[in-house]
XYZ file of C-alpha atoms in Angstrom:
760
model
C 0.315 47.659 -32.772
C 1.090 44.493 -34.884
C 4.390 43.915 -33.051
C 1.446 43.782 -29.632
C -1.129 41.754 -31.462
C 1.586 39.312 -32.673
C 2.631 38.656 -29.209
C -1.136 36.925 -28.531
C 0.510 34.093 -30.217
C 2.834 33.565 -27.472
C -0.275 31.568 -25.931
C -0.753 29.292 -28.950
C 3.265 27.557 -29.269
C 2.928 24.132 -30.603
C 4.161 21.474 -27.534
C 3.499 17.330 -27.767
C 2.026 15.046 -25.690
C 1.689 11.209 -24.636
C 2.080 6.008 -25.386
C 2.384 2.947 -22.945
C 4.622 -0.728 -21.488
C 9.018 -3.155 -19.084
C 12.991 -2.983 -17.556
C 15.411 -0.823 -18.231
C 18.382 -0.897 -20.898
C 20.919 0.984 -22.253
C 22.654 1.666 -25.460
C 25.909 3.549 -26.256
C 24.878 5.060 -23.270
C 21.382 6.301 -24.531
C 18.378 5.508 -22.306
C 16.336 2.261 -23.520
C 13.202 -0.284 -22.487
C 13.201 -3.786 -22.842
C 10.362 -4.987 -25.273
C 9.463 -6.975 -28.155
C 10.541 -5.351 -31.719
C 7.019 -5.283 -32.476
C 5.885 -2.982 -29.324
C 9.439 -0.828 -30.403
C 8.334 -0.324 -34.394
C 4.812 0.587 -33.236
C 6.301 3.185 -30.933
C 8.978 4.858 -32.992
C 11.611 3.392 -31.653
C 14.879 1.291 -32.785
C 15.148 -2.039 -31.307
C 19.291 -3.311 -30.376
C 19.754 -7.103 -29.975
C 21.897 -8.104 -27.443
C 21.318 -5.474 -24.743
C 18.442 -7.699 -22.556
C 20.710 -10.440 -22.084
C 18.387 -12.530 -19.840
C 14.915 -12.028 -22.553
C 14.023 -14.477 -25.032
C 15.143 -13.329 -28.342
C 12.361 -10.610 -29.954
C 13.198 -8.825 -26.753
C 15.353 -6.122 -27.444
C 17.081 -2.355 -25.993
C 14.240 -0.427 -27.545
C 15.545 3.192 -27.673
C 13.762 6.683 -29.324
C 16.761 9.351 -29.935
C 13.691 12.239 -31.282
C 11.029 13.415 -29.451
C 9.015 16.506 -28.438
C 10.409 19.806 -29.045
C 14.464 18.721 -28.970
C 14.729 15.708 -26.722
C 14.412 11.863 -26.632
C 12.921 8.947 -24.209
C 14.182 7.902 -21.135
C 13.129 6.841 -17.421
C 11.616 9.845 -15.530
C 13.989 9.306 -12.189
C 16.784 10.525 -15.356
C 15.099 13.616 -16.363
C 16.433 16.746 -14.881
C 13.911 18.586 -17.287
C 10.080 18.615 -18.541
C 9.201 15.333 -19.110
C 5.873 14.158 -21.862
C 3.948 11.575 -22.175
C 3.023 9.524 -25.368
C 6.064 10.199 -26.798
C 7.987 7.008 -25.712
C 7.039 3.295 -26.278
C 6.957 1.181 -22.979
C 5.362 1.970 -19.660
C 4.226 4.710 -18.126
C 7.765 5.802 -15.984
C 9.291 6.253 -19.818
C 8.578 9.080 -21.410
C 9.807 12.006 -23.798
C 12.487 14.139 -21.693
C 12.744 17.364 -22.364
C 15.937 19.205 -21.024
C 16.163 22.215 -18.478
C 17.705 25.309 -20.250
C 21.182 25.848 -20.181
C 24.278 27.977 -20.209
C 23.714 31.814 -18.667
C 23.035 35.307 -20.403
C 19.713 33.576 -21.555
C 21.440 30.385 -23.589
C 19.743 28.781 -25.935
C 16.934 27.026 -26.321
C 16.033 23.422 -25.434
C 12.855 23.525 -27.324
C 11.826 24.311 -30.865
C 7.895 26.391 -30.498
C 6.764 27.111 -33.676
C 3.243 29.425 -34.271
C 0.221 27.285 -34.322
C -2.566 26.637 -36.823
C -4.903 27.588 -34.364
C -2.367 30.972 -33.052
C -2.183 32.376 -36.797
C -5.830 31.753 -36.688
C -6.272 33.796 -33.871
C -3.857 36.640 -34.984
C -6.007 37.177 -38.324
C -9.149 36.933 -36.440
C -8.383 39.440 -33.770
C -6.587 41.808 -36.432
C -9.245 41.221 -39.305
C -8.111 41.138 -42.762
C -7.677 43.468 -45.147
C -6.136 43.530 -48.882
C -5.806 47.489 -49.619
C -3.120 49.789 -47.480
C -4.322 51.551 -44.785
C -3.012 53.779 -42.356
C -3.903 52.515 -38.852
C -4.491 54.060 -35.005
C -1.385 55.518 -35.133
C -0.477 56.139 -38.340
C 1.226 53.342 -39.634
C 0.804 52.339 -42.793
C -0.509 48.464 -43.039
C -1.860 46.125 -44.590
C -2.808 42.268 -44.461
C -3.412 41.256 -41.245
C -2.051 44.213 -39.622
C 1.966 44.065 -41.380
C 3.133 47.625 -40.449
C 4.905 49.070 -42.816
C 7.959 50.451 -40.816
C 8.901 52.754 -42.767
C 6.778 53.343 -45.498
C 8.978 52.088 -48.632
C 9.357 48.072 -46.672
C 6.178 47.276 -48.719
C 7.043 48.930 -51.461
C 7.154 45.672 -53.446
C 3.355 44.618 -52.034
C 1.384 45.507 -54.788
C -2.246 45.391 -53.866
C -4.849 44.473 -53.742
C -3.472 40.958 -52.099
C -5.273 38.409 -51.295
C -6.082 36.514 -47.933
C -3.119 33.810 -48.362
C -0.991 36.341 -49.125
C -2.303 38.265 -46.235
C -1.220 34.795 -43.923
C 2.108 34.712 -45.808
C 3.012 38.168 -44.272
C 1.453 37.185 -41.338
C 3.893 34.138 -40.674
C 6.724 36.192 -42.088
C 6.442 38.943 -39.439
C 5.930 36.461 -36.476
C 8.873 34.453 -37.283
C 11.079 37.354 -35.578
C 8.516 36.718 -32.409
C 8.797 32.947 -32.449
C 12.716 33.213 -32.830
C 12.228 35.424 -29.608
C 10.284 33.119 -27.921
C 13.064 30.064 -28.610
C 16.104 32.546 -27.503
C 14.387 33.266 -24.446
C 12.454 30.665 -22.855
C 13.766 27.260 -21.925
C 11.325 25.048 -21.182
C 8.341 23.605 -23.195
C 5.610 25.596 -23.492
C 2.876 24.013 -23.525
C -1.080 26.104 -23.882
C -4.462 23.819 -22.430
C -5.899 22.436 -24.517
C -9.332 21.384 -22.775
C -11.418 18.668 -23.991
C -15.041 18.301 -22.207
C -15.291 15.142 -20.075
C -17.349 12.101 -20.862
C -17.705 13.126 -24.042
C -19.623 10.408 -24.841
C -21.933 7.617 -24.101
C -20.552 4.763 -22.683
C -20.133 1.723 -25.316
C -21.096 -1.887 -25.697
C -18.491 -3.720 -25.248
C -18.201 -7.882 -25.661
C -15.794 -10.082 -25.182
C -15.787 -11.492 -28.520
C -14.729 -7.612 -30.202
C -11.683 -8.297 -31.888
C -9.735 -4.896 -31.302
C -10.367 -6.636 -27.354
C -8.868 -10.073 -27.755
C -6.008 -9.014 -29.568
C -5.243 -6.165 -26.165
C -5.945 -8.955 -24.213
C -3.017 -10.931 -25.627
C -0.896 -8.648 -25.749
C -1.403 -8.197 -21.813
C -1.651 -11.522 -21.436
C 2.073 -12.037 -22.860
C 3.198 -9.529 -21.063
C 2.236 -10.239 -17.756
C 3.484 -13.734 -18.740
C 6.091 -12.702 -19.188
C 6.685 -10.523 -16.226
C 6.263 -13.689 -13.986
C 8.682 -16.349 -15.622
C 11.345 -14.543 -16.676
C 11.543 -12.334 -13.379
C 11.409 -9.258 -14.394
C 8.909 -8.575 -12.554
C 9.295 -6.205 -9.423
C 7.964 -8.572 -7.078
C 9.018 -11.723 -5.970
C 6.935 -13.971 -8.743
C 8.070 -17.228 -6.987
C 5.649 -16.556 -3.625
C 3.127 -14.714 -5.607
C -0.386 -15.198 -6.680
C -2.962 -13.313 -8.726
C -5.925 -12.803 -10.516
C -7.675 -10.539 -12.460
C -10.476 -9.530 -14.190
C -11.881 -7.002 -16.646
C -15.970 -6.312 -17.308
C -17.813 -4.537 -19.726
C -21.748 -3.310 -17.978
C -22.811 -6.836 -19.936
C -20.390 -9.699 -19.406
C -16.852 -10.511 -18.370
C -14.811 -9.533 -20.838
C -10.340 -11.027 -19.789
C -10.396 -12.618 -16.548
C -6.261 -14.279 -16.589
C -4.509 -15.550 -13.297
C -1.227 -16.885 -12.004
C -0.509 -19.281 -9.114
C 2.811 -18.677 -7.165
C 5.370 -21.934 -7.340
C 5.405 -22.132 -3.306
C 2.009 -21.515 -1.539
C 1.642 -21.809 2.181
C 0.201 -23.139 4.824
C -2.992 -25.789 3.717
C -4.793 -27.113 6.496
C -8.246 -28.225 6.245
C -7.917 -28.825 2.394
C -4.854 -29.192 -0.191
C -3.960 -26.734 -2.242
C -4.848 -26.088 -5.875
C -4.671 -23.983 -8.440
C -6.167 -20.236 -8.919
C -9.088 -19.144 -11.153
C -11.171 -16.332 -10.761
C -13.289 -18.522 -8.806
C -11.015 -18.421 -5.831
C -10.962 -17.018 -2.651
C -9.163 -14.039 -1.827
C -8.952 -11.238 0.710
C -10.836 -8.389 -0.003
C -9.687 -6.244 3.580
C -11.068 -2.303 2.603
C -12.930 -3.249 -0.421
C -14.896 -4.830 2.105
C -16.360 -1.155 2.728
C -17.890 -0.503 -0.570
C -20.186 -3.297 0.418
C -21.053 -1.544 3.953
C -21.562 1.561 2.011
C -23.658 0.468 -0.049
C -26.339 -1.281 2.315
C -26.410 1.893 3.437
C -27.431 3.680 0.735
C -29.820 0.754 -0.225
C -32.077 1.656 3.089
C -31.865 5.474 2.250
C -33.627 4.771 -1.141
C -36.061 2.846 0.773
C -36.052 5.882 3.026
C -35.732 3.340 6.128
C -32.633 6.313 7.651
C -30.845 8.975 5.782
C -26.908 10.371 5.076
C -27.723 13.321 7.196
C -29.165 10.786 10.179
C -26.612 11.186 13.665
C -25.235 8.313 14.413
C -26.758 8.811 17.656
C -29.570 7.918 16.437
C -28.986 3.908 16.170
C -25.982 3.931 18.811
C -27.332 5.453 21.712
C -24.841 4.019 23.219
C -22.281 6.990 22.834
C -24.411 9.398 24.351
C -25.204 7.228 27.536
C -21.284 5.896 28.349
C -18.581 8.547 29.870
C -17.697 9.790 27.386
C -13.733 10.632 28.089
C -12.453 11.637 24.763
C -14.868 14.328 24.614
C -16.257 13.477 20.460
C -19.474 15.020 19.771
C -21.113 11.987 18.618
C -24.170 14.296 17.576
C -22.685 16.185 15.328
C -20.843 12.796 13.475
C -23.660 11.480 10.670
C -24.252 8.286 8.443
C -22.879 10.338 6.209
C -19.139 11.507 7.793
C -18.180 7.895 8.482
C -19.183 6.698 4.867
C -16.843 9.821 3.566
C -14.095 9.603 5.907
C -14.866 12.520 7.037
C -16.305 12.341 10.718
C -12.778 13.048 11.834
C -13.640 9.803 14.136
C -9.875 7.785 15.400
C -9.055 5.861 12.287
C -8.470 2.466 14.831
C -9.607 0.945 18.126
C -8.184 -2.410 19.386
C -5.691 -3.098 15.820
C -2.575 -1.568 15.394
C -1.653 -0.698 18.788
C 1.962 -0.717 19.627
C 1.364 -2.302 22.614
C 0.432 -5.744 20.797
C 3.847 -7.616 20.374
C 2.472 -8.771 16.768
C 2.277 -5.654 15.719
C 5.963 -4.517 16.963
C 7.434 -7.697 14.919
C 6.128 -5.316 11.386
C 8.378 -2.601 11.890
C 11.158 -4.811 12.832
C 11.282 -4.313 16.891
C 9.983 -7.019 19.594
C 9.398 -4.523 22.576
C 8.274 -1.096 22.374
C 10.888 -0.613 24.878
C 13.690 -1.121 22.436
C 12.508 1.695 20.180
C 12.359 4.927 23.223
C 8.670 4.271 23.856
C 8.129 4.385 28.105
C 6.544 1.503 29.998
C 2.644 1.497 30.594
C 0.873 0.715 33.726
C -1.601 -2.737 33.085
C -4.618 -0.327 33.406
C -3.346 1.592 30.800
C -3.390 -1.275 28.481
C -6.891 -1.034 26.321
C -9.071 -4.459 25.486
C -8.722 -5.513 22.102
C -12.833 -4.399 21.255
C -13.330 -7.593 20.214
C -17.378 -7.027 21.234
C -19.432 -3.910 20.262
C -19.942 -3.119 24.004
C -16.072 -3.039 25.120
C -15.187 -1.754 21.958
C -18.014 1.103 22.040
C -16.361 1.918 25.738
C -13.284 2.095 24.248
C -13.817 4.437 21.926
C -15.386 6.852 24.333
C -11.711 7.186 25.996
C -10.453 8.277 22.407
C -10.609 11.996 21.524
C -11.234 13.284 18.083
C -8.715 14.169 14.967
C -10.595 16.777 13.536
C -13.817 18.141 14.350
C -16.636 16.052 11.765
C -16.361 18.161 8.323
C -12.939 19.741 8.831
C -10.979 16.907 6.299
C -11.017 13.934 5.101
C -8.734 11.032 7.630
C -8.824 6.864 6.940
C -10.649 5.474 9.273
C -11.026 2.157 10.315
C -13.639 2.704 12.894
C -16.223 4.825 11.169
C -16.947 1.095 9.066
C -17.601 -0.344 11.878
C -20.340 2.267 13.665
C -21.412 1.673 10.358
C -21.985 -1.347 10.345
C -23.650 -1.913 14.067
C -25.980 1.208 12.723
C -26.970 -1.263 10.182
C -27.704 -3.857 12.367
C -29.375 -1.458 14.868
C -31.427 -0.172 12.104
C -32.548 -3.255 10.233
C -32.419 -6.043 13.345
C -30.487 -8.567 11.407
C -26.817 -9.575 11.743
C -24.427 -7.776 9.355
C -23.709 -10.797 7.450
C -27.197 -10.973 6.738
C -28.205 -7.409 5.744
C -24.860 -7.810 3.599
C -26.386 -11.162 1.857
C -29.359 -10.022 1.445
C -29.517 -6.907 0.297
C -26.179 -6.596 -1.953
C -24.533 -10.356 -2.172
C -27.874 -12.258 -3.202
C -29.530 -9.626 -5.515
C -25.962 -10.082 -7.940
C -25.623 -13.224 -7.604
C -22.457 -12.713 -5.174
C -22.368 -15.574 -4.085
C -18.978 -16.639 -3.231
C -18.947 -13.511 -1.155
C -18.908 -14.480 2.805
C -17.217 -13.076 6.082
C -16.921 -16.102 7.422
C -13.345 -18.322 5.941
C -13.772 -20.842 3.440
C -11.899 -24.136 3.219
C -8.306 -23.478 2.052
C -8.863 -25.775 -1.062
C -11.079 -22.696 -2.125
C -8.638 -20.374 -1.740
C -5.258 -18.533 -1.837
C -2.450 -18.775 0.954
C 0.837 -17.137 0.229
C 3.820 -18.513 1.465
C 4.498 -15.830 4.205
C 3.003 -14.431 6.691
C -0.879 -13.860 6.749
C -4.208 -13.033 7.323
C -5.982 -16.373 6.208
C -7.297 -17.516 9.348
C -7.470 -14.099 10.419
C -11.189 -13.865 12.443
C -11.382 -10.134 12.823
C -14.768 -10.270 14.160
C -16.353 -6.467 14.782
C -13.867 -4.948 12.273
C -15.572 -7.565 9.747
C -18.457 -3.943 7.714
C -14.409 -2.673 7.317
C -12.452 -5.233 6.171
C -13.513 -8.821 6.524
C -14.837 -10.804 3.232
C -13.598 -12.719 1.259
C -14.944 -12.552 -2.304
C -13.309 -13.899 -5.705
C -12.661 -11.500 -8.708
C -16.282 -13.884 -10.726
C -18.314 -11.882 -7.892
C -16.564 -8.707 -7.945
C -17.338 -8.951 -11.896
C -20.980 -9.427 -10.715
C -20.668 -6.666 -8.397
C -19.654 -3.736 -11.281
C -22.480 -5.030 -13.502
C -24.799 -4.506 -10.881
C -23.731 -0.946 -10.501
C -23.820 -0.007 -13.917
C -27.076 -0.740 -14.501
C -28.222 -0.348 -11.936
C -29.882 -3.122 -10.227
C -29.372 -2.157 -6.343
C -29.643 1.962 -6.446
C -31.487 3.997 -9.067
C -29.128 5.925 -11.377
C -29.091 8.944 -9.718
C -28.008 7.728 -6.582
C -25.306 6.039 -8.655
C -24.442 8.925 -9.918
C -24.181 10.697 -6.469
C -22.085 7.686 -5.077
C -19.440 8.024 -7.955
C -19.048 12.047 -7.165
C -16.415 13.151 -4.651
C -16.653 14.324 -1.448
C -13.534 15.870 -0.015
C -10.176 17.173 -1.116
C -6.798 14.778 -0.119
C -3.263 15.685 0.164
C -3.255 15.537 -3.547
C -4.931 17.725 -6.836
C -5.525 14.506 -8.409
C -7.222 11.661 -5.814
C -10.295 12.456 -3.200
C -12.602 10.798 -1.679
C -15.753 9.082 -1.510
C -18.368 6.959 0.002
C -15.896 5.169 0.718
C -14.108 5.316 -2.974
C -10.451 6.749 -3.376
C -11.199 8.846 -6.912
C -8.453 9.778 -9.032
C -8.567 12.416 -12.102
C -5.877 11.694 -14.589
C -5.114 12.621 -17.948
C -2.020 10.327 -18.505
C -4.382 7.411 -19.960
C -5.039 8.388 -23.714
C -2.310 8.433 -25.903
C -3.698 11.041 -27.995
C -5.488 13.479 -26.069
C -5.329 15.320 -22.471
C -8.797 14.164 -21.410
C -9.144 14.284 -17.886
C -10.657 10.994 -16.742
C -12.150 9.971 -13.625
C -11.082 6.415 -12.213
C -13.412 5.389 -9.326
C -11.834 2.822 -7.015
C -11.249 0.847 -3.708
C -8.219 -0.561 -2.052
C -7.309 -3.320 0.430
C -4.601 -4.886 2.299
C -3.863 -7.446 5.093
C -1.854 -9.171 5.686
C -0.575 -11.131 3.037
C -3.121 -9.624 0.439
C -3.766 -7.006 -1.779
C -6.279 -6.532 -3.528
C -7.668 -3.317 -5.882
C -11.541 -2.210 -7.599
C -11.569 -0.353 -9.813
C -14.463 0.831 -12.081
C -14.564 3.993 -15.246
C -17.778 5.011 -15.161
C -17.510 6.895 -18.802
C -17.036 3.410 -19.919
C -18.882 1.109 -17.750
C -16.000 -0.792 -17.366
C -14.115 -2.364 -13.936
C -10.817 -3.682 -13.258
C -10.589 -5.945 -10.319
C -6.630 -7.393 -8.946
C -6.132 -9.513 -6.719
C -3.075 -10.465 -5.233
C -1.883 -12.833 -2.279
C 1.643 -12.962 -1.776
C 4.398 -9.582 -2.078
C 2.243 -6.490 -2.601
C 4.603 -4.451 -5.034
C 2.658 -7.191 -7.626
C -0.674 -4.541 -7.282
C 0.885 -1.603 -8.878
C 2.408 -2.979 -11.589
C -0.554 -5.496 -12.857
C -3.042 -2.828 -11.854
C -0.853 0.008 -14.271
C -0.484 -2.314 -17.408
C -4.266 -3.230 -17.481
C -5.257 -0.278 -16.842
C -2.625 1.488 -19.762
C -3.724 -1.712 -22.323
C -7.805 -1.314 -21.881
C -8.210 2.261 -21.909
C -6.845 3.314 -25.511
C -8.592 -0.050 -26.596
C -11.968 1.202 -25.517
C -11.521 4.732 -26.219
C -11.002 3.687 -29.651
C -14.216 1.463 -29.643
C -16.420 3.836 -28.457
C -15.296 6.587 -30.892
C -15.569 4.142 -33.615
C -19.179 3.561 -31.662
C -20.303 7.284 -31.543
C -19.188 7.532 -35.457
C -21.212 5.050 -36.914
C -24.859 5.230 -34.186
C -24.597 9.039 -35.074
C -21.625 10.062 -36.940
C -22.881 11.354 -40.958
C -25.372 14.233 -42.757
C -28.570 15.001 -41.306
C -30.999 17.674 -43.788
C -34.626 18.293 -44.013
C -36.669 16.547 -45.496
C -38.831 19.130 -47.008
C -36.309 19.653 -50.485
C -37.561 23.554 -50.145
C -35.415 24.081 -46.553
C -31.815 24.185 -46.665
C -31.383 23.020 -42.758
C -28.497 20.701 -42.193
C -26.571 19.508 -39.842
C -23.105 16.944 -40.409
C -21.621 15.422 -37.237
C -17.879 13.575 -37.519
C -16.086 12.188 -34.544
C -13.022 14.100 -33.977
C -10.314 12.043 -32.510
C -10.669 12.665 -28.788
C -11.803 15.607 -29.725
C -15.415 13.946 -29.625
C -18.512 13.824 -31.140
C -17.978 17.474 -33.507
C -20.593 19.525 -35.204
C -18.307 19.976 -38.914
C -21.419 22.221 -39.850
C -24.539 23.104 -39.372
C -27.037 25.414 -41.865
C -30.500 26.296 -40.882
C -33.045 28.028 -43.049
C -29.801 28.720 -45.520
C -27.823 30.597 -42.620
C -24.472 29.547 -41.450
C -25.335 28.810 -37.939
C -22.145 26.458 -36.466
C -20.226 30.262 -37.533
C -23.087 32.538 -35.731
C -23.408 29.734 -32.652
C -19.503 30.101 -32.233
C -19.750 33.974 -32.416
C -22.718 34.079 -30.254
C -20.667 31.735 -27.549
C -17.341 33.512 -28.194
C -19.231 36.695 -26.764
C -21.098 35.099 -24.129
C -17.665 33.437 -22.725
C -15.773 37.409 -23.596
C -13.441 34.926 -25.374
C -11.907 34.638 -28.862
C -10.155 31.993 -28.987
C -11.101 29.451 -31.739
C -12.396 25.935 -30.871
C -15.083 23.550 -31.798
C -18.747 22.682 -31.369
C -19.262 19.301 -29.578
C -21.426 17.160 -28.573
C -21.290 15.025 -24.651
C -24.265 12.897 -23.767
C -27.171 13.844 -21.306
C -26.747 10.376 -20.119
C -30.964 10.925 -20.458
C -33.358 9.191 -23.004
C -35.984 12.230 -23.530
C -39.387 9.570 -22.968
C -41.121 8.603 -26.730
C -38.227 10.997 -28.557
C -35.142 9.833 -27.819
C -31.067 9.588 -26.968
C -30.353 13.452 -25.697
C -26.586 15.292 -26.358
C -25.951 18.882 -25.450
C -23.761 20.963 -28.080
C -21.071 23.473 -26.285
C -18.589 25.661 -27.166
C -14.895 24.830 -26.034
C -11.699 26.499 -27.000
C -9.221 24.263 -29.210
C -6.825 26.458 -26.550
C -6.037 28.585 -23.540
C -2.781 30.156 -22.462
C -2.116 29.002 -19.271
C -1.304 32.331 -17.354
C -2.128 33.321 -14.008
C -2.885 30.924 -10.537
C -6.952 30.128 -11.814
C -5.941 29.827 -15.426
C -8.095 26.323 -16.774
C -11.376 27.139 -16.230
C -13.615 25.562 -18.039
C -17.486 25.838 -17.355
C -19.770 23.217 -17.643
C -22.458 25.346 -19.547
C -24.666 23.603 -21.447
C -28.230 26.053 -22.013
C -25.982 29.529 -22.514
C -29.291 30.248 -25.416
C -32.732 29.629 -25.675
C -34.990 30.421 -28.250
C -38.987 31.106 -27.009
C -38.364 29.036 -23.700
C -36.246 25.857 -25.967
C -32.718 25.150 -25.250
C -30.657 26.016 -29.053
C -28.030 23.173 -27.269
C -30.843 20.535 -26.988
C -30.110 17.271 -29.888
C -32.644 14.861 -29.920
C -31.393 11.517 -31.431
C -34.429 8.959 -33.011
C -32.232 6.191 -32.485
C -33.777 3.035 -34.812
C -34.351 -1.260 -33.878
C -30.369 -1.539 -35.397
C -29.317 0.779 -32.827
C -28.728 3.421 -35.448
C -29.447 7.128 -35.436
C -32.240 8.169 -38.043
C -33.218 11.423 -37.490
C -31.671 14.457 -34.491
C -35.227 16.701 -33.276
C -34.053 20.152 -32.718
C -36.610 21.519 -30.176
C -35.726 24.873 -30.439
C -35.235 25.255 -33.787
C -39.045 23.360 -33.980
C -37.656 21.028 -36.786
C -36.645 17.402 -38.041
C -33.329 16.536 -39.637
C -33.587 13.074 -41.012
C -30.042 11.181 -41.367
C -29.293 10.353 -44.845
C -25.362 9.893 -45.549
C -22.622 8.522 -43.424
C -19.501 10.880 -43.081
C -17.125 10.809 -45.974
C -14.863 7.926 -46.071
C -11.281 8.353 -44.539
C -12.462 9.340 -41.561
C -10.035 8.648 -38.606
C -10.694 7.488 -35.098
C -7.823 7.040 -32.290
C -5.761 6.662 -35.430
C -6.839 3.430 -36.730
C -9.575 3.558 -40.070
C -12.564 1.904 -39.577
C -15.027 0.561 -42.288
C -17.816 2.653 -42.592
C -21.826 1.682 -41.863
C -24.167 0.994 -45.244
C -26.439 4.191 -46.137
C -29.787 4.341 -44.078
C -31.906 1.762 -44.062
C -30.082 -1.255 -44.907
C -28.499 -3.634 -42.221
C -25.499 -2.052 -41.089
């Protein structure tokens, strides 16, 4: 019986987690990464001089010979086993490598599993404690937490009654046999899933003079400058210019720019240095503004995403529909979300065009095996609306509408035509009037700026290209300063109301990757690789764009209300490197700030103002777990224990866990800021096909028609909570103490607030 119960511990065996930054090196055969010594030391590595010969004196080869359970730090390309993030200094591709188990016959394990505290608690809770000997259902003499005496004489040295601590010692001794079995037979890291609530905090208030942000941006700036000047970057720095901005919902937090030593051909005015106000072509990021213009029209009830495109473009029904597309089935919404199934292009990217052929390394399509075609088969370029629609009617669909997402530039051209039909304005006028002007984007336009106002790379480029009818899908010129204005307007709901903005950020269809989905027209990623101490899933809402010579990416992270814009002119390989460096440098710091602010704003001890009423709640920010209910007494009863027990019974789950509060992103009129509680188990064994389901369920229990999971914080003038209202309990608890000194958030210690009633 004890054996059966102890096998449950296998689901709670410990593994490891996450970290972040440059180029490869090697010390006596050990893989390393060239890093400043301080960064190496911060990541637990060892710096060795002389193995990064082209770098400055303070940059050395950083190695780490031990990480995880029996692993070492190396580049993912050279790891044949399991990789763990966050264990190693350097970039995200330098990870802890746990070797695959070797040898036949159940050879030694490459990992060193142990019974976790959660695993021991789970077994103890399942078994129950008995201080004296008893006979279990099978008649076996038993004591403590299921310690079986086989034979009875095995327990002659135990003198009951025993304490719970002695019972725990017996439990761990019994478990050791099974841990040895696991370490002998399991040759990969057994990692239970540790679920964490997504978006557990309210967005932070971020300002550019925050010392933590200043330090992070200074370090990031140094990393980027080193990559540019040392030649260690994975792109051609001599022809590549770029500019980057990071903004919060309130202000731009940081910008940086770099001008290539060698620029392209400036015709109407001289070249100038790149700044945050320099124009770049942003290509498909233009689609964001097209969709937003449609959503604004929908918000004022001029149209609906459910409207068929034929309502605005009747020509699609009047022409000879040789392609056979059912245009009545295609709506504004399917066009905006890449679910229309219509062709990607018309009159663009056709290999009958010699200019297109040159991009792929040949001059004549006949040379690569394509047949000659008659002149009447050569399509017109689609340079005006009638010509484009006529040509599009000749092409069949790729898929039926809503079957699966497939990228289409034509979809957004049609949306641009629909907007013109709807408003009677030109597309450029619509976007300027409804989007750009209201938010202060005065440096964004379809027409080419003066050369001196932009940056022209020394390579084949589309700076001067007039893409005509393709404007709604990829025509805009803009600056990172304007993109920062746009992000702030989105986060503060200047153009769409809160509900519409929330809907806009949601995915609408899957892609070929489990972590990537399509929105309108967003490319939405779900990742657990951004936080060094957490596997919390985070949503990153993005749109990328590319024309010849120009690469761009707009990134929004709604849970923090921060946005990153990276614009590149030159070698496109710079885009992904710069984007990843910024993301991995900024997000952990913003997370730390968010935890600190939440702890100061909401954490503390709340209790009844009536001395005779024994009711109180203690809230703490416990690192990645978020805002946790550390204790909860209601009318003298340990309600936290009762709530956890009720939650376990409701979910049919006996695993230990925490009660965590998550922001409802709602303010109750006249009352305060609403958060909701949810019980989430500490660990979930990864077993079976459907194995990671954690239902968002924040209204499990009600009492007399009021939610027991609703917490309403009254916020004082200084922005800090002064009381909690618990509607189901018909009570309010007054905040009178901060959390105990020494709480840590994200690995840093923060000064606590002064007592309530004084300025924080």
